[in-house]
Amino acid sequence: MSELSESTLIQAGLQAGLFDNEQLARLRPVARARRASLMETLATECALPQTAFYLALAEVRGLPYAHLARWPADEVLLAKLPVTLLKRHPIAVLRDPSGVPHIVAANPDDALGVETARRVVGALPLAITEPEGLASLLLRLRGKEAGASGEAEDPVRLFERVVREAFLRRASDIHIEPIENAARVRLRVDGRLEIFGSPLARELGESLISRVKVLSGMDIAEARAPQDGGLIYPTAEGGAVEMRVASAPVKFGERLTLRVMKSDPDRQKLDALGLPAAMIAKLREALAHPHGIVLVTGPTGSGKSTTLYCALREFDADSLNILTVEDPIEQVIPGVSQVQVNTKVGFASALRSFLRHDPDVILVGEIRDLDTADVALKAATTGHMVLSTLHTNSAPGAVTRLVDIGCERFMLGATLRGMLAQRLVRMLCPHCRREREGTEDERRLLFHGGEREEGRAAFAVWEPVGCPRCLGSGYRGRIGLYEALWVDAEVSAAISASADERTIAATARDYWRLADDAREKVLAGVTSLEEARAFL
């Protein structure tokens, strides 16, 4: 008995709270209609990767879960296990992060296999892991003979598994990269890179890269120069995952990065981003102005484009002429004319062209230079609403940045309506987060001496724990921390009068700092103090 029954995993998921009886009953006929297994349907509808089911089983059985990326193989003990045993009962000997060796199996009920292994390597504790990752590990460590099926893994099937896992884990990027004598796959989930399974054999890694390059329309014979491509990969559920692909030559071969281009309907409105209610009201007020500029600032990967897309959806695309110039176009918005930057069309040239198309609202993907900024400012002064992004660390810093690239201060004072700055932090998993009383050091960090909290006897903070829902990380999803400065007559005058950032911030009556939002979200249990510490 080397395979674990589906019903055992579903029952473990039910006990661990991955889903409830009502969801189970509702999805049974869905699985039959799709001619799919109930577990596959649960995984798809509840966004549960295979790892979640095995983590749930480990939790229910009271056994440790072996994360293959963090549990190295004990090759000395593993070499003692007969190949015939591994063919019938896929089992490995791995060491946990503290160095203790464990017998690791995908089926803890395989008593024959586990006991046979213990007679060979000793009475080691048992741990659970997922079967596909375990099979890949054995193929790499013991060669073709040690695999459960006796055959090397197919790169077509492997890529299908990677895409499905990325989809279920809500990954934003897939990295396929060669390392010395091997290759590895990593997924960026909630802003953090996670190793997917165990390292791949070098040949399998190269085959996987060739498979992706073929699907992306890239030249598979060219591995010494960077290439760009794209693909739309169908899923088993009838949908499709669109990906943008880039290759680059590195020391040990060629690496690929696949950006997953997904559109989440639940995250397409301002109310879903995590902005404070008062900030949303002020932003809508700024967007309702007939002309001017609203800027969203922050480093790369801070969610600026998502905020702009949500702001763009505040406009009525049927009654307004909305034009965008982007690099690249990340979401297609119905009713909006979107232009992709290329070698012939730049931000500035597209903007100049837009002014001859009777626009009401213009979105500029990024203001990078004076030419683009100058056209954007002129568009804002001639009766257009302009939305754009900048790379700055704070909302008031947008003024400094625009002045540095050559913009006139009087133009900025006359056109700016509002400036936002943002960062992304991971949200605590609502199913396993734990509340505790804050310490004095944490009080000082959160309240900077406690001007308004001096008399407060106690306050609570929340910390991550880890459960099958969040795959043991303690976090699930990300949310923005926001800073906003709205330009009124006083702030406009300060900008025109060459005031510095501190003076502009002090002049503003509506200035919500990043630290204020970070504090509120920590105290509300939305994120942890460790995630928000850098912004307090």
Coordinates of C-alpha atoms in Angstrom, one line a residue:
M1 CA 0.0 0.0 0.0
S2 CA 2.2 2.8 -1.3
E3 CA -0.5 5.3 -2.3
L4 CA -2.6 7.2 0.1
S5 CA -6.3 7.2 -0.6
E6 CA -8.0 10.4 -1.7
S7 CA -10.7 10.0 1.0
T8 CA -8.0 10.0 3.7
L9 CA -6.6 13.3 2.5
I10 CA -10.1 14.8 2.1
Q11 CA -11.0 13.8 5.6
A12 CA -7.8 15.3 6.9
G13 CA -8.6 18.6 5.1
L14 CA -12.0 18.6 6.6
Q15 CA -10.7 18.1 10.1
A16 CA -8.0 20.8 9.6
G17 CA -10.6 23.3 8.4
L18 CA -9.5 23.6 4.8
F19 CA -13.1 23.4 3.8
D20 CA -16.4 22.5 5.5
N21 CA -19.1 19.8 5.0
E22 CA -21.3 22.3 3.1
Q23 CA -18.5 23.0 0.6
L24 CA -17.8 19.3 0.3
A25 CA -21.5 18.6 -0.5
R26 CA -21.7 21.4 -3.0
L27 CA -18.6 20.3 -4.9
R28 CA -19.4 16.6 -5.2
P29 CA -21.8 17.1 -8.2
V30 CA -19.3 19.7 -9.7
A31 CA -16.6 17.0 -9.6
R32 CA -18.9 14.5 -11.3
A33 CA -19.9 17.0 -14.0
R34 CA -16.2 17.8 -14.7
R35 CA -15.3 14.1 -14.6
A36 CA -12.6 15.1 -12.2
S37 CA -11.7 13.7 -8.8
L38 CA -13.3 15.3 -5.7
M39 CA -9.8 16.3 -4.4
E40 CA -8.9 18.0 -7.7
T41 CA -12.1 20.0 -7.6
L42 CA -11.6 21.0 -4.0
A43 CA -8.1 22.1 -4.8
T44 CA -9.3 24.2 -7.7
E45 CA -12.4 25.8 -6.1
C46 CA -10.8 26.4 -2.7
A47 CA -7.3 27.4 -4.1
L48 CA -5.6 24.5 -2.2
P49 CA -2.3 23.1 -3.5
Q50 CA -1.5 19.5 -2.9
T51 CA 0.8 20.6 -0.1
A52 CA -2.1 21.9 1.9
F53 CA -3.7 18.4 2.1
Y54 CA -0.5 16.8 3.2
L55 CA 0.1 19.5 5.8
A56 CA -3.5 18.9 7.0
L57 CA -2.8 15.2 7.3
A58 CA 0.5 15.9 9.2
E59 CA -1.4 18.2 11.6
V60 CA -4.2 15.6 12.2
R61 CA -1.8 12.8 12.7
G62 CA 0.6 14.8 14.9
L63 CA 3.5 14.2 12.6
P64 CA 6.1 16.7 11.2
Y65 CA 5.8 17.8 7.6
A66 CA 9.0 17.6 5.6
H67 CA 9.5 20.7 3.4
L68 CA 11.7 19.2 0.8
A69 CA 13.4 22.5 0.1
R70 CA 14.5 22.8 3.7
W71 CA 15.1 19.1 4.6
P72 CA 18.3 17.9 3.1
A73 CA 18.7 14.2 2.2
D74 CA 20.8 11.9 4.5
E75 CA 22.5 10.3 1.5
V76 CA 24.5 7.8 3.7
L77 CA 21.3 6.4 5.3
L78 CA 19.3 6.7 2.0
A79 CA 22.0 4.6 0.2
K80 CA 21.3 1.7 2.6
L81 CA 17.6 1.4 1.5
P82 CA 17.3 -1.3 -1.2
V83 CA 16.1 -0.2 -4.7
T84 CA 13.4 -2.8 -4.6
L85 CA 11.9 -1.2 -1.5
L86 CA 12.0 2.3 -3.0
K87 CA 10.2 1.0 -6.2
R88 CA 7.3 -0.3 -4.1
H89 CA 7.3 2.1 -1.2
P90 CA 8.7 5.6 -2.1
I91 CA 10.5 6.5 1.1
A92 CA 13.5 8.8 1.8
V93 CA 15.7 9.6 4.8
L94 CA 15.9 13.4 5.3
R95 CA 17.2 15.6 8.1
D96 CA 15.0 18.3 9.6
P97 CA 16.3 21.8 10.0
S98 CA 17.8 20.9 13.4
G99 CA 19.7 17.9 11.8
V100 CA 17.6 15.0 13.1
P101 CA 17.1 12.3 10.5
H102 CA 13.5 11.2 9.7
I103 CA 12.0 8.5 7.6
V104 CA 9.9 10.5 5.1
A105 CA 6.9 9.0 3.4
A106 CA 3.9 10.3 1.4
N107 CA 1.8 7.6 3.0
P108 CA 2.1 7.4 6.8
D109 CA -0.3 4.3 6.6
D110 CA 2.2 2.3 4.6
A111 CA 3.2 0.3 7.7
L112 CA 5.1 -2.4 5.6
G113 CA 7.3 0.2 3.9
V114 CA 8.0 2.2 7.0
E115 CA 8.8 -0.8 9.2
T116 CA 11.1 -2.3 6.5
A117 CA 13.0 1.0 6.3
R118 CA 13.3 1.1 10.0
R119 CA 14.9 -2.3 10.1
V120 CA 17.5 -1.1 7.7
V121 CA 18.3 2.5 9.0
G122 CA 17.1 2.3 12.6
A123 CA 14.0 3.4 14.5
L124 CA 13.9 6.9 13.1
P125 CA 10.8 9.2 13.6
L126 CA 8.3 9.4 10.8
A127 CA 7.5 12.6 8.7
I128 CA 5.1 13.3 5.9
T129 CA 5.7 14.9 2.5
E130 CA 3.9 15.1 -0.8
P131 CA 4.3 12.2 -3.3
E132 CA 5.3 14.1 -6.4
G133 CA 8.1 16.0 -4.8
L134 CA 9.3 12.8 -3.1
A135 CA 9.4 11.0 -6.4
S136 CA 11.4 13.8 -8.0
L137 CA 13.8 13.7 -5.1
L138 CA 14.4 10.0 -5.4
L139 CA 14.9 10.2 -9.1
R140 CA 17.6 12.8 -8.7
L141 CA 19.3 11.2 -5.7
R142 CA 19.2 7.5 -6.7
G143 CA 18.9 7.7 -10.4
K144 CA 16.4 6.2 -12.8
E145 CA 16.1 2.9 -10.9
A146 CA 15.0 4.5 -7.6
G147 CA 11.9 6.3 -9.0
A148 CA 8.5 5.1 -8.1
S149 CA 7.7 4.5 -11.7
G150 CA 11.2 3.6 -12.9
E151 CA 11.1 6.4 -15.5
A152 CA 12.5 9.9 -15.5
E153 CA 9.9 12.7 -15.1
D154 CA 8.4 14.1 -18.3
P155 CA 9.2 17.9 -18.8
V156 CA 5.7 18.4 -20.3
R157 CA 4.0 16.9 -17.2
L158 CA 6.4 18.7 -14.9
F159 CA 5.6 22.1 -16.4
E160 CA 1.9 21.4 -16.1
R161 CA 2.4 20.6 -12.4
V162 CA 4.5 23.8 -11.9
V163 CA 1.8 26.0 -13.5
R164 CA -1.0 24.4 -11.5
E165 CA 1.0 24.8 -8.3
A166 CA 1.7 28.5 -9.1
F167 CA -2.0 29.0 -9.9
L168 CA -3.2 27.4 -6.6
R169 CA -0.6 29.2 -4.5
R170 CA -1.4 32.6 -6.2
A171 CA 2.2 33.0 -7.3
S172 CA 3.1 36.1 -9.3
D173 CA 6.3 34.7 -10.8
I174 CA 7.9 31.4 -11.7
H175 CA 11.7 31.2 -11.7
I176 CA 13.4 28.2 -13.5
E177 CA 17.1 28.5 -12.9
P178 CA 20.2 26.3 -13.3
I179 CA 22.4 25.7 -10.3
E180 CA 25.6 23.7 -10.1
N181 CA 24.9 20.2 -11.4
A182 CA 21.1 20.7 -11.0
A183 CA 18.3 23.1 -11.6
R184 CA 15.5 24.5 -9.3
V185 CA 12.1 26.0 -9.6
R186 CA 11.0 28.8 -7.3
L187 CA 7.6 30.5 -7.0
R188 CA 7.1 34.1 -5.7
V189 CA 4.2 33.9 -3.4
D190 CA 3.1 37.0 -1.4
G191 CA 6.3 38.7 -2.4
R192 CA 8.6 35.9 -1.1
L193 CA 10.4 33.3 -3.1
E194 CA 9.6 29.7 -2.2
I195 CA 11.5 26.7 -3.6
F196 CA 9.2 24.3 -5.4
G197 CA 9.9 20.7 -4.5
S198 CA 13.4 19.4 -4.6
P199 CA 16.2 20.3 -7.0
L200 CA 15.8 18.8 -10.5
A201 CA 18.4 16.8 -12.4
R202 CA 20.3 19.1 -14.7
E203 CA 19.0 17.4 -17.9
L204 CA 15.4 17.7 -16.7
G205 CA 15.9 21.4 -15.9
E206 CA 17.3 22.0 -19.4
S207 CA 14.3 20.0 -20.9
L208 CA 11.9 22.1 -18.9
I209 CA 13.5 25.3 -20.1
S210 CA 13.3 24.1 -23.7
R211 CA 9.6 23.2 -23.3
V212 CA 8.8 26.7 -22.0
K213 CA 10.8 28.4 -24.8
V214 CA 9.0 26.4 -27.4
L215 CA 5.6 27.4 -25.9
S216 CA 6.7 31.0 -25.7
G217 CA 7.8 31.4 -29.3
M218 CA 11.4 31.8 -28.4
D219 CA 14.5 30.5 -30.2
I220 CA 15.5 27.3 -28.4
A221 CA 18.9 27.3 -30.2
E222 CA 19.8 30.6 -28.7
A223 CA 21.0 30.4 -25.1
R224 CA 23.7 33.1 -25.0
A225 CA 21.5 36.1 -25.4
P226 CA 18.4 37.4 -23.5
Q227 CA 15.0 36.7 -25.1
D228 CA 11.4 37.7 -24.4
G229 CA 8.2 35.8 -25.2
G230 CA 4.8 34.9 -23.9
L231 CA 2.4 32.1 -23.7
I232 CA -1.2 31.3 -22.7
Y233 CA -1.3 27.9 -21.0
P234 CA -4.7 26.1 -20.7
T235 CA -5.7 24.7 -17.3
A236 CA -7.5 21.5 -16.6
E237 CA -10.6 23.4 -15.5
G238 CA -11.1 25.0 -18.9
G239 CA -9.5 28.3 -18.1
A240 CA -6.1 29.7 -19.2
V241 CA -3.1 31.2 -17.5
E242 CA -1.3 34.0 -19.4
M243 CA 2.4 34.4 -18.8
R244 CA 5.2 36.8 -19.9
V245 CA 8.5 35.0 -20.3
A246 CA 12.1 36.3 -20.2
S247 CA 15.3 34.4 -20.5
A248 CA 18.9 35.3 -19.5
P249 CA 22.2 33.5 -19.8
V250 CA 23.8 32.8 -16.4
K251 CA 26.9 31.0 -15.1
F252 CA 25.5 27.5 -15.1
G253 CA 23.3 27.8 -18.2
E254 CA 20.1 29.7 -19.0
R255 CA 17.4 30.8 -16.6
L256 CA 13.7 31.8 -17.2
T257 CA 11.4 34.0 -15.4
L258 CA 7.6 33.7 -16.0
R259 CA 5.4 36.6 -14.9
V260 CA 1.9 35.3 -14.3
M261 CA -0.5 37.9 -15.7
K262 CA -3.7 37.4 -13.8
S263 CA -6.7 39.5 -13.3
D264 CA -8.4 39.0 -9.9
P265 CA -12.0 40.4 -10.0
D266 CA -12.0 40.7 -6.2
R267 CA -9.0 43.1 -6.3
Q268 CA -10.1 45.4 -9.0
K269 CA -11.8 48.0 -6.8
L270 CA -10.3 50.7 -4.5
D271 CA -12.2 49.3 -1.6
A272 CA -10.4 46.0 -1.9
L273 CA -6.8 47.4 -1.7
G274 CA -6.7 48.2 2.0
L275 CA -6.7 52.0 1.7
P276 CA -8.3 53.7 4.7
A277 CA -11.8 54.8 4.1
A278 CA -11.0 58.5 4.5
M279 CA -8.2 58.2 2.0
I280 CA -10.5 56.5 -0.6
A281 CA -12.9 59.4 -0.2
K282 CA -10.2 62.0 -0.8
L283 CA -8.8 60.0 -3.8
R284 CA -12.3 59.9 -5.4
E285 CA -12.6 63.6 -4.7
A286 CA -9.3 64.2 -6.5
L287 CA -10.3 61.9 -9.4
A288 CA -13.6 63.8 -9.8
H289 CA -11.7 67.0 -10.5
P290 CA -11.9 67.9 -14.3
H291 CA -8.1 68.3 -14.7
G292 CA -4.8 67.8 -12.8
I293 CA -2.4 65.0 -11.9
V294 CA -2.7 62.2 -9.4
L295 CA 0.6 60.4 -8.7
V296 CA 1.2 57.0 -7.1
T297 CA 4.8 56.5 -5.9
G298 CA 6.8 53.7 -4.4
P299 CA 9.6 51.2 -5.4
T300 CA 9.2 48.5 -8.0
G301 CA 6.8 45.8 -7.0
S302 CA 4.9 47.9 -4.5
G303 CA 1.5 47.6 -6.3
K304 CA 1.5 51.0 -8.0
S305 CA 0.0 49.7 -11.2
T306 CA -2.7 47.9 -9.4
T307 CA -3.8 51.0 -7.6
L308 CA -3.8 53.0 -10.9
Y309 CA -5.9 50.3 -12.6
C310 CA -8.4 50.5 -9.7
A311 CA -8.5 54.3 -9.9
L312 CA -9.1 54.0 -13.6
R313 CA -12.1 51.8 -13.0
E314 CA -13.6 54.7 -11.0
F315 CA -14.3 56.5 -14.3
D316 CA -17.2 55.8 -16.6
A317 CA -15.5 54.4 -19.7
D318 CA -18.7 54.8 -21.7
S319 CA -19.1 58.5 -21.2
L320 CA -15.4 59.4 -21.1
N321 CA -12.5 59.0 -23.5
I322 CA -9.8 57.2 -21.5
L323 CA -6.4 56.5 -23.0
T324 CA -3.3 54.8 -21.5
V325 CA 0.3 54.3 -22.4
E326 CA 2.0 51.4 -20.5
D327 CA 5.1 49.3 -20.5
P328 CA 3.8 46.6 -20.4
I329 CA 0.0 46.4 -20.5
E330 CA -0.7 44.3 -17.4
Q331 CA -4.5 44.3 -17.4
V332 CA -7.0 44.8 -20.3
I333 CA -9.7 47.3 -19.2
P334 CA -13.0 47.2 -21.3
G335 CA -13.8 50.5 -23.0
V336 CA -10.2 51.9 -22.5
S337 CA -7.8 52.5 -25.4
Q338 CA -4.4 51.1 -24.2
V339 CA -1.1 51.6 -26.0
Q340 CA 2.0 49.4 -25.5
V341 CA 5.4 51.2 -25.4
N342 CA 7.8 49.8 -28.0
T343 CA 10.8 50.9 -30.0
K344 CA 8.7 53.2 -32.2
V345 CA 6.3 54.5 -29.5
G346 CA 7.6 56.0 -26.2
F347 CA 5.7 57.5 -23.3
A348 CA 6.2 61.1 -24.5
S349 CA 5.4 60.5 -28.2
A350 CA 2.2 58.6 -27.2
L351 CA 1.2 61.4 -24.9
R352 CA 1.6 64.0 -27.6
S353 CA -0.5 61.8 -29.9
F354 CA -3.2 61.4 -27.2
L355 CA -3.7 65.2 -27.1
R356 CA -5.1 65.0 -30.7
H357 CA -7.6 62.3 -29.7
D358 CA -9.8 64.4 -27.5
P359 CA -9.0 62.6 -24.2
D360 CA -10.7 63.1 -20.8
V361 CA -8.5 60.8 -18.8
I362 CA -4.9 59.8 -19.5
L363 CA -2.9 57.2 -17.7
V364 CA 0.9 57.2 -18.1
G365 CA 2.5 54.0 -16.9
E366 CA 5.5 55.9 -15.5
I367 CA 7.1 59.3 -15.6
R368 CA 10.7 58.6 -16.3
D369 CA 12.1 61.7 -17.8
L370 CA 11.5 65.4 -18.4
D371 CA 10.1 64.9 -21.8
T372 CA 7.3 62.7 -20.5
A373 CA 6.8 64.9 -17.4
D374 CA 6.5 68.0 -19.5
V375 CA 3.8 66.6 -21.8
A376 CA 1.9 65.2 -18.8
L377 CA 2.0 68.6 -17.0
K378 CA 0.8 70.4 -20.1
A379 CA -2.0 67.9 -20.6
A380 CA -3.1 68.5 -17.0
T381 CA -3.1 72.3 -17.5
T382 CA -5.2 72.0 -20.6
G383 CA -8.2 70.2 -19.1
H384 CA -7.2 66.6 -18.8
M385 CA -7.0 64.3 -15.7
V386 CA -3.6 62.5 -15.7
L387 CA -2.7 59.5 -13.6
S388 CA 0.9 58.2 -13.4
T389 CA 3.5 56.6 -11.2
L390 CA 6.9 57.7 -9.9
H391 CA 9.8 55.9 -8.1
T392 CA 10.1 57.8 -4.8
N393 CA 10.1 56.8 -1.2
S394 CA 7.3 59.1 0.1
A395 CA 4.4 61.1 -1.2
P396 CA 6.1 64.5 -0.7
G397 CA 9.1 63.1 -2.4
A398 CA 7.2 63.1 -5.7
V399 CA 7.7 66.9 -5.8
T400 CA 11.4 66.6 -5.3
R401 CA 11.7 63.9 -7.9
L402 CA 9.9 66.0 -10.5
V403 CA 11.9 69.1 -9.8
D404 CA 15.1 67.0 -10.1
I405 CA 14.2 65.9 -13.6
G406 CA 13.6 69.5 -14.6
C407 CA 9.9 70.4 -14.0
E408 CA 8.9 73.9 -13.1
R409 CA 7.6 74.3 -9.5
F410 CA 4.8 76.7 -10.5
M411 CA 3.6 74.0 -13.0
L412 CA 3.6 71.4 -10.2
G413 CA 1.8 73.6 -7.8
A414 CA -0.9 74.3 -10.4
T415 CA -1.5 70.8 -11.6
L416 CA -0.9 68.3 -8.7
R417 CA -4.1 67.1 -7.0
G418 CA -2.8 64.3 -4.8
M419 CA 0.3 62.1 -4.2
L420 CA 0.1 58.6 -2.8
A421 CA 3.0 56.4 -1.7
Q422 CA 2.6 52.7 -1.0
R423 CA 4.3 49.5 0.1
L424 CA 3.1 45.9 0.2
V425 CA 3.2 43.7 3.3
R426 CA 2.0 40.2 3.9
M427 CA -1.3 39.7 5.7
L428 CA -1.6 37.4 8.7
C429 CA -3.5 34.2 8.0
P430 CA -6.9 34.7 9.6
H431 CA -7.2 31.0 10.4
C432 CA -4.1 30.7 12.6
R433 CA -2.9 34.2 13.7
R434 CA -2.4 34.5 17.4
E435 CA -3.0 37.5 19.6
R436 CA -0.7 38.4 22.5
E437 CA 0.0 41.4 24.7
G438 CA 2.5 43.9 23.4
T439 CA 5.8 44.6 25.1
E440 CA 7.2 48.0 26.2
D441 CA 9.7 47.9 23.3
E442 CA 6.9 47.3 20.9
R443 CA 4.9 50.2 22.5
R444 CA 7.8 52.6 21.9
L445 CA 8.1 51.3 18.3
L446 CA 4.4 51.7 17.6
F447 CA 3.7 54.9 19.4
H448 CA 7.1 56.6 19.4
G449 CA 7.1 57.5 23.1
G450 CA 3.3 57.2 23.5
E451 CA 2.2 60.8 23.1
R452 CA -1.5 59.7 23.0
E453 CA -1.0 56.2 24.5
E454 CA 0.9 57.1 27.7
G455 CA -1.9 56.0 30.0
R456 CA -2.8 52.9 28.1
A457 CA -2.3 49.9 30.4
A458 CA -2.0 47.3 27.6
F459 CA -2.3 46.8 23.9
A460 CA -2.4 43.7 21.7
V461 CA -0.4 42.6 18.6
W462 CA -0.9 39.6 16.4
E463 CA 1.8 37.2 15.3
P464 CA 2.0 34.4 12.6
V465 CA 1.6 30.7 13.6
G466 CA 1.2 28.6 10.5
C467 CA -1.4 26.1 9.4
P468 CA -2.4 24.1 6.3
R469 CA -4.4 27.0 4.9
C470 CA -1.3 29.2 4.7
L471 CA 1.0 26.3 3.9
G472 CA 2.7 26.8 7.3
S473 CA 3.9 30.3 6.6
G474 CA 1.5 32.1 8.9
Y475 CA 0.7 34.6 6.1
R476 CA -1.8 34.5 3.3
G477 CA -2.1 37.3 0.7
R478 CA -0.7 40.9 0.7
I479 CA -2.2 44.3 1.5
G480 CA -0.9 47.8 0.9
L481 CA 0.4 50.3 3.4
Y482 CA -0.5 53.8 2.1
E483 CA 0.6 57.4 2.5
A484 CA -1.3 60.3 1.0
L485 CA -0.8 64.0 0.6
W486 CA -3.6 66.0 -0.9
V487 CA -2.9 69.3 -2.6
D488 CA -5.0 72.3 -1.5
A489 CA -4.3 76.0 -1.9
E490 CA -1.7 76.1 0.9
V491 CA 0.2 73.1 -0.3
S492 CA 0.1 74.4 -3.9
A493 CA 1.6 77.7 -2.7
A494 CA 4.3 75.8 -0.7
I495 CA 5.3 73.8 -3.8
S496 CA 5.4 76.9 -5.9
A497 CA 7.5 78.7 -3.3
S498 CA 10.2 76.0 -3.4
A499 CA 9.4 74.5 0.0
D500 CA 11.2 71.3 0.9
E501 CA 9.5 68.0 1.6
R502 CA 9.2 68.5 5.3
T503 CA 7.6 71.9 4.9
I504 CA 5.2 70.6 2.3
A505 CA 4.2 67.7 4.6
A506 CA 3.8 70.1 7.6
T507 CA 1.6 72.5 5.5
A508 CA -0.8 69.8 4.4
R509 CA -4.0 69.4 6.4
D510 CA -4.7 66.1 4.8
Y511 CA -1.5 64.1 5.2
W512 CA -1.7 60.5 6.2
R513 CA 1.7 59.0 6.8
L514 CA 2.9 55.5 5.9
A515 CA 3.7 54.9 9.6
D516 CA 0.1 55.8 10.6
D517 CA -1.3 53.2 8.3
A518 CA 1.2 50.6 9.3
R519 CA 0.3 51.1 13.0
E520 CA -3.4 50.8 12.4
K521 CA -3.0 47.6 10.4
V522 CA -0.7 46.1 13.1
L523 CA -3.1 46.9 15.9
A524 CA -6.1 45.6 13.8
G525 CA -4.3 42.2 13.3
V526 CA -4.1 42.6 9.6
T527 CA -0.4 42.2 9.5
S528 CA 2.4 41.5 12.0
L529 CA 4.7 43.9 13.6
E530 CA 7.7 42.3 11.9
E531 CA 6.2 42.9 8.5
A532 CA 5.5 46.5 9.2
R533 CA 8.5 47.3 11.4
A534 CA 10.5 49.0 8.5
F535 CA 7.7 51.5 8.0
L536 CA 7.0 52.6 11.6

